[in-house]
Amino acid sequence: MTWFKSIGTTEAIFIGLFIVAYLAYIYRLATIAKRLKTSFRPLLLKVLIRTLAFALIIFALMGPSFGDTTKEVKSEGKDIYIAVDLSLSMNAQDVEPSRLTKVKYELNNIVQAFSSDRIGLIIFSSEAFIQCPLTYDQSALNLFISTLKTDLVPNAGTDFSAPLNIAMEKLELAEGGPITQQKSKIILMISDGEDFGEETDKAAKKVESTGVKLFAIGVGTEKGGRIPEGNSYKRDRNGQEVITKLNSESLRKLAANTGGSYFEINEDQNDVKRLIRAINEVEGEVRDTRQIDASANKFYYFLGAAILLLILDAFIRRKTLRL
C-alpha cells in the first residue's frame, strides 16, 4: 500500500491535540460515572467505535492506494521552426518601439506557450541560417531571441525561399528520413512581407506537398515607416528617405498556398493569441509510449467505513445512571 500524502508536522500536532482532548473527555466521563457510583463499561463500546472511525478518517485523508495495475502514458508534441526576417526594414518604427523589438517580445510569449514542443529558430534576409536547432530548452531559445538584430545576416534583400528550404531540410533530418504528410510539423514565418526571391513558389509547393503547416505573421503597417541608419534614416540613390511598408499580400499568398493562416502585428492589431490557438489545434505526434505501474487512490473505502461507524454510534444508546 502506498500513500498519496504523508502526515507532516502540522497534521501530527493537530492529531495529537485531538487525541489529548478526547482522552480528557473520556477521563471526565469516567470520573462522573465514579461519582455517580455507576459502571463506565457501557460507554467503552462507543469509545472504541469513535476511536476507530477517527483512525479511518485519518487513513482516508492520507490517500491510501493499493492494487497493481499498469497505465499507458503517451508523450505528444510538435516540431516548430520559427523563421524571423532580419532585413534592415525590420528596424522600422511604425510598430513601436520597432518591428524587430516587438517581434522579440512576442516570441517569448510564443515559446512559453509551447513548452512541451520542440522549437527551432531560423534567421534570414537574402540568406537563411539556423540560429537554434529544434530544442525543448526554453532558456536557450529565449537567449537566442534576445540577441536577434539585423546585422546578424547579409542584407541584400529578402528571400522567403531560403528559410523555407532550410526549415524543410532540418525537419526531414529530425525525422531521420523523408517527411511525408507530417501534420505535426510547423513553420512560422515572421516578416514585413517584402520578398524579392524567385524560388518562393517552388519552396511553398514543397511545404504543401509534405503536409507541413505554415503560419505567417506580418509585422508593420500599410502606412509604413522610415528605417533608422546611424543617426539618420536610410535613403535611396536619389537621397530620398526610404519608407518601408507591410506587404501583407505576399505573406497571405504564402500561407494560402500551403494551407496555413496569416496573422498580423501592427499598431492596432496583435494576432499572437489567435496564432497560439491555431497552433494548438494542430495535432501533435506521439513521441514516446510507455507503460507505468499505477495504483488508484482508495480513500473512499476508509471514509465509507468511518461514516458507517459514526452512524452506528448515533444509534447506540448507553445509560450511565441507573435509578
Tab-separated table of N, CA, C and O in Angstrom, residues 86 100 104 107-108 121 123 131-132 139-153:
chain	number	residue	atom	x	y	z
A	86	LEU	N	15.323	39.276	-40.666
A	86	LEU	CA	16.226	40.247	-40.054
A	86	LEU	C	16.765	41.238	-41.088
A	86	LEU	O	17.866	41.761	-40.940
A	100	LEU	N	11.249	44.749	-35.072
A	100	LEU	CA	12.021	43.624	-34.548
A	100	LEU	C	11.902	43.522	-33.030
A	100	LEU	O	11.783	42.421	-32.478
A	104	LYS	N	10.523	40.249	-30.975
A	104	LYS	CA	11.277	39.556	-29.931
A	104	LYS	C	10.435	39.394	-28.665
A	104	LYS	O	10.473	38.350	-27.997
A	107	LEU	N	7.806	36.721	-29.377
A	107	LEU	CA	8.405	35.394	-29.491
A	107	LEU	C	8.562	34.736	-28.129
A	107	LEU	O	8.409	33.514	-27.989
A	108	ASN	N	8.880	35.511	-27.131
A	108	ASN	CA	8.982	34.957	-25.770
A	108	ASN	C	7.648	34.375	-25.320
A	108	ASN	O	7.598	33.327	-24.670
A	121	LEU	N	14.942	27.941	-34.294
A	121	LEU	CA	14.946	29.339	-34.727
A	121	LEU	C	15.811	29.495	-35.975
A	121	LEU	O	16.971	29.080	-35.996
A	123	ILE	N	17.048	32.459	-38.853
A	123	ILE	CA	17.119	33.886	-39.189
A	123	ILE	C	17.414	34.005	-40.679
A	123	ILE	O	18.127	33.179	-41.257
A	131	GLN	N	19.755	29.539	-36.316
A	131	GLN	CA	20.217	30.212	-35.103
A	131	GLN	C	20.148	29.281	-33.907
A	131	GLN	O	20.982	29.335	-33.004
A	132	CYS	N	19.126	28.405	-33.892
A	132	CYS	CA	18.963	27.431	-32.809
A	132	CYS	C	18.236	26.213	-33.363
A	132	CYS	O	17.154	26.350	-33.926
A	139	SER	N	15.096	28.217	-22.091
A	139	SER	CA	16.091	29.211	-21.676
A	139	SER	C	17.045	29.519	-22.821
A	139	SER	O	17.376	30.686	-23.079
A	140	ALA	N	17.481	28.475	-23.518
A	140	ALA	CA	18.380	28.681	-24.660
A	140	ALA	C	17.677	29.446	-25.768
A	140	ALA	O	18.252	30.369	-26.369
A	141	LEU	N	16.432	29.094	-26.040
A	141	LEU	CA	15.669	29.789	-27.079
A	141	LEU	C	15.507	31.270	-26.767
A	141	LEU	O	15.721	32.134	-27.623
A	142	ASN	N	15.143	31.560	-25.535
A	142	ASN	CA	14.956	32.964	-25.151
A	142	ASN	C	16.264	33.747	-25.214
A	142	ASN	O	16.261	34.943	-25.535
A	143	LEU	N	17.374	33.066	-24.940
A	143	LEU	CA	18.679	33.724	-25.058
A	143	LEU	C	18.971	34.078	-26.506
A	143	LEU	O	19.403	35.193	-26.807
A	144	PHE	N	18.721	33.143	-27.420
A	144	PHE	CA	18.939	33.413	-28.841
A	144	PHE	C	18.001	34.517	-29.341
A	144	PHE	O	18.391	35.371	-30.142
A	145	ILE	N	16.765	34.496	-28.858
A	145	ILE	CA	15.798	35.522	-29.276
A	145	ILE	C	16.260	36.909	-28.827
A	145	ILE	O	16.145	37.887	-29.562
A	146	SER	N	16.790	36.993	-27.615
A	146	SER	CA	17.221	38.299	-27.090
A	146	SER	C	18.373	38.901	-27.892
A	146	SER	O	18.579	40.118	-27.860
A	147	THR	N	19.140	38.050	-28.592
A	147	THR	CA	20.304	38.553	-29.336
A	147	THR	C	19.981	38.874	-30.796
A	147	THR	O	20.888	39.255	-31.550
A	148	LEU	N	18.735	38.715	-31.209
A	148	LEU	CA	18.380	38.961	-32.604
A	148	LEU	C	18.572	40.432	-32.972
A	148	LEU	O	18.102	41.330	-32.284
A	149	LYS	N	19.269	40.677	-34.084
A	149	LYS	CA	19.430	42.020	-34.633
A	149	LYS	C	19.742	41.903	-36.115
A	149	LYS	O	20.183	40.855	-36.601
A	150	THR	N	19.525	42.971	-36.837
A	150	THR	CA	19.576	42.904	-38.297
A	150	THR	C	20.978	42.721	-38.860
A	150	THR	O	21.119	42.333	-40.022
A	151	ASP	N	22.025	42.971	-38.090
A	151	ASP	CA	23.373	42.803	-38.625
A	151	ASP	C	23.893	41.373	-38.475
A	151	ASP	O	25.057	41.094	-38.737
A	152	LEU	N	23.006	40.437	-38.088
A	152	LEU	CA	23.411	39.035	-37.992
A	152	LEU	C	23.416	38.349	-39.351
A	152	LEU	O	23.993	37.268	-39.498
A	153	VAL	N	22.754	38.938	-40.340
A	153	VAL	CA	22.651	38.319	-41.664
A	153	VAL	C	22.994	39.346	-42.740
A	153	VAL	O	22.865	40.562	-42.530
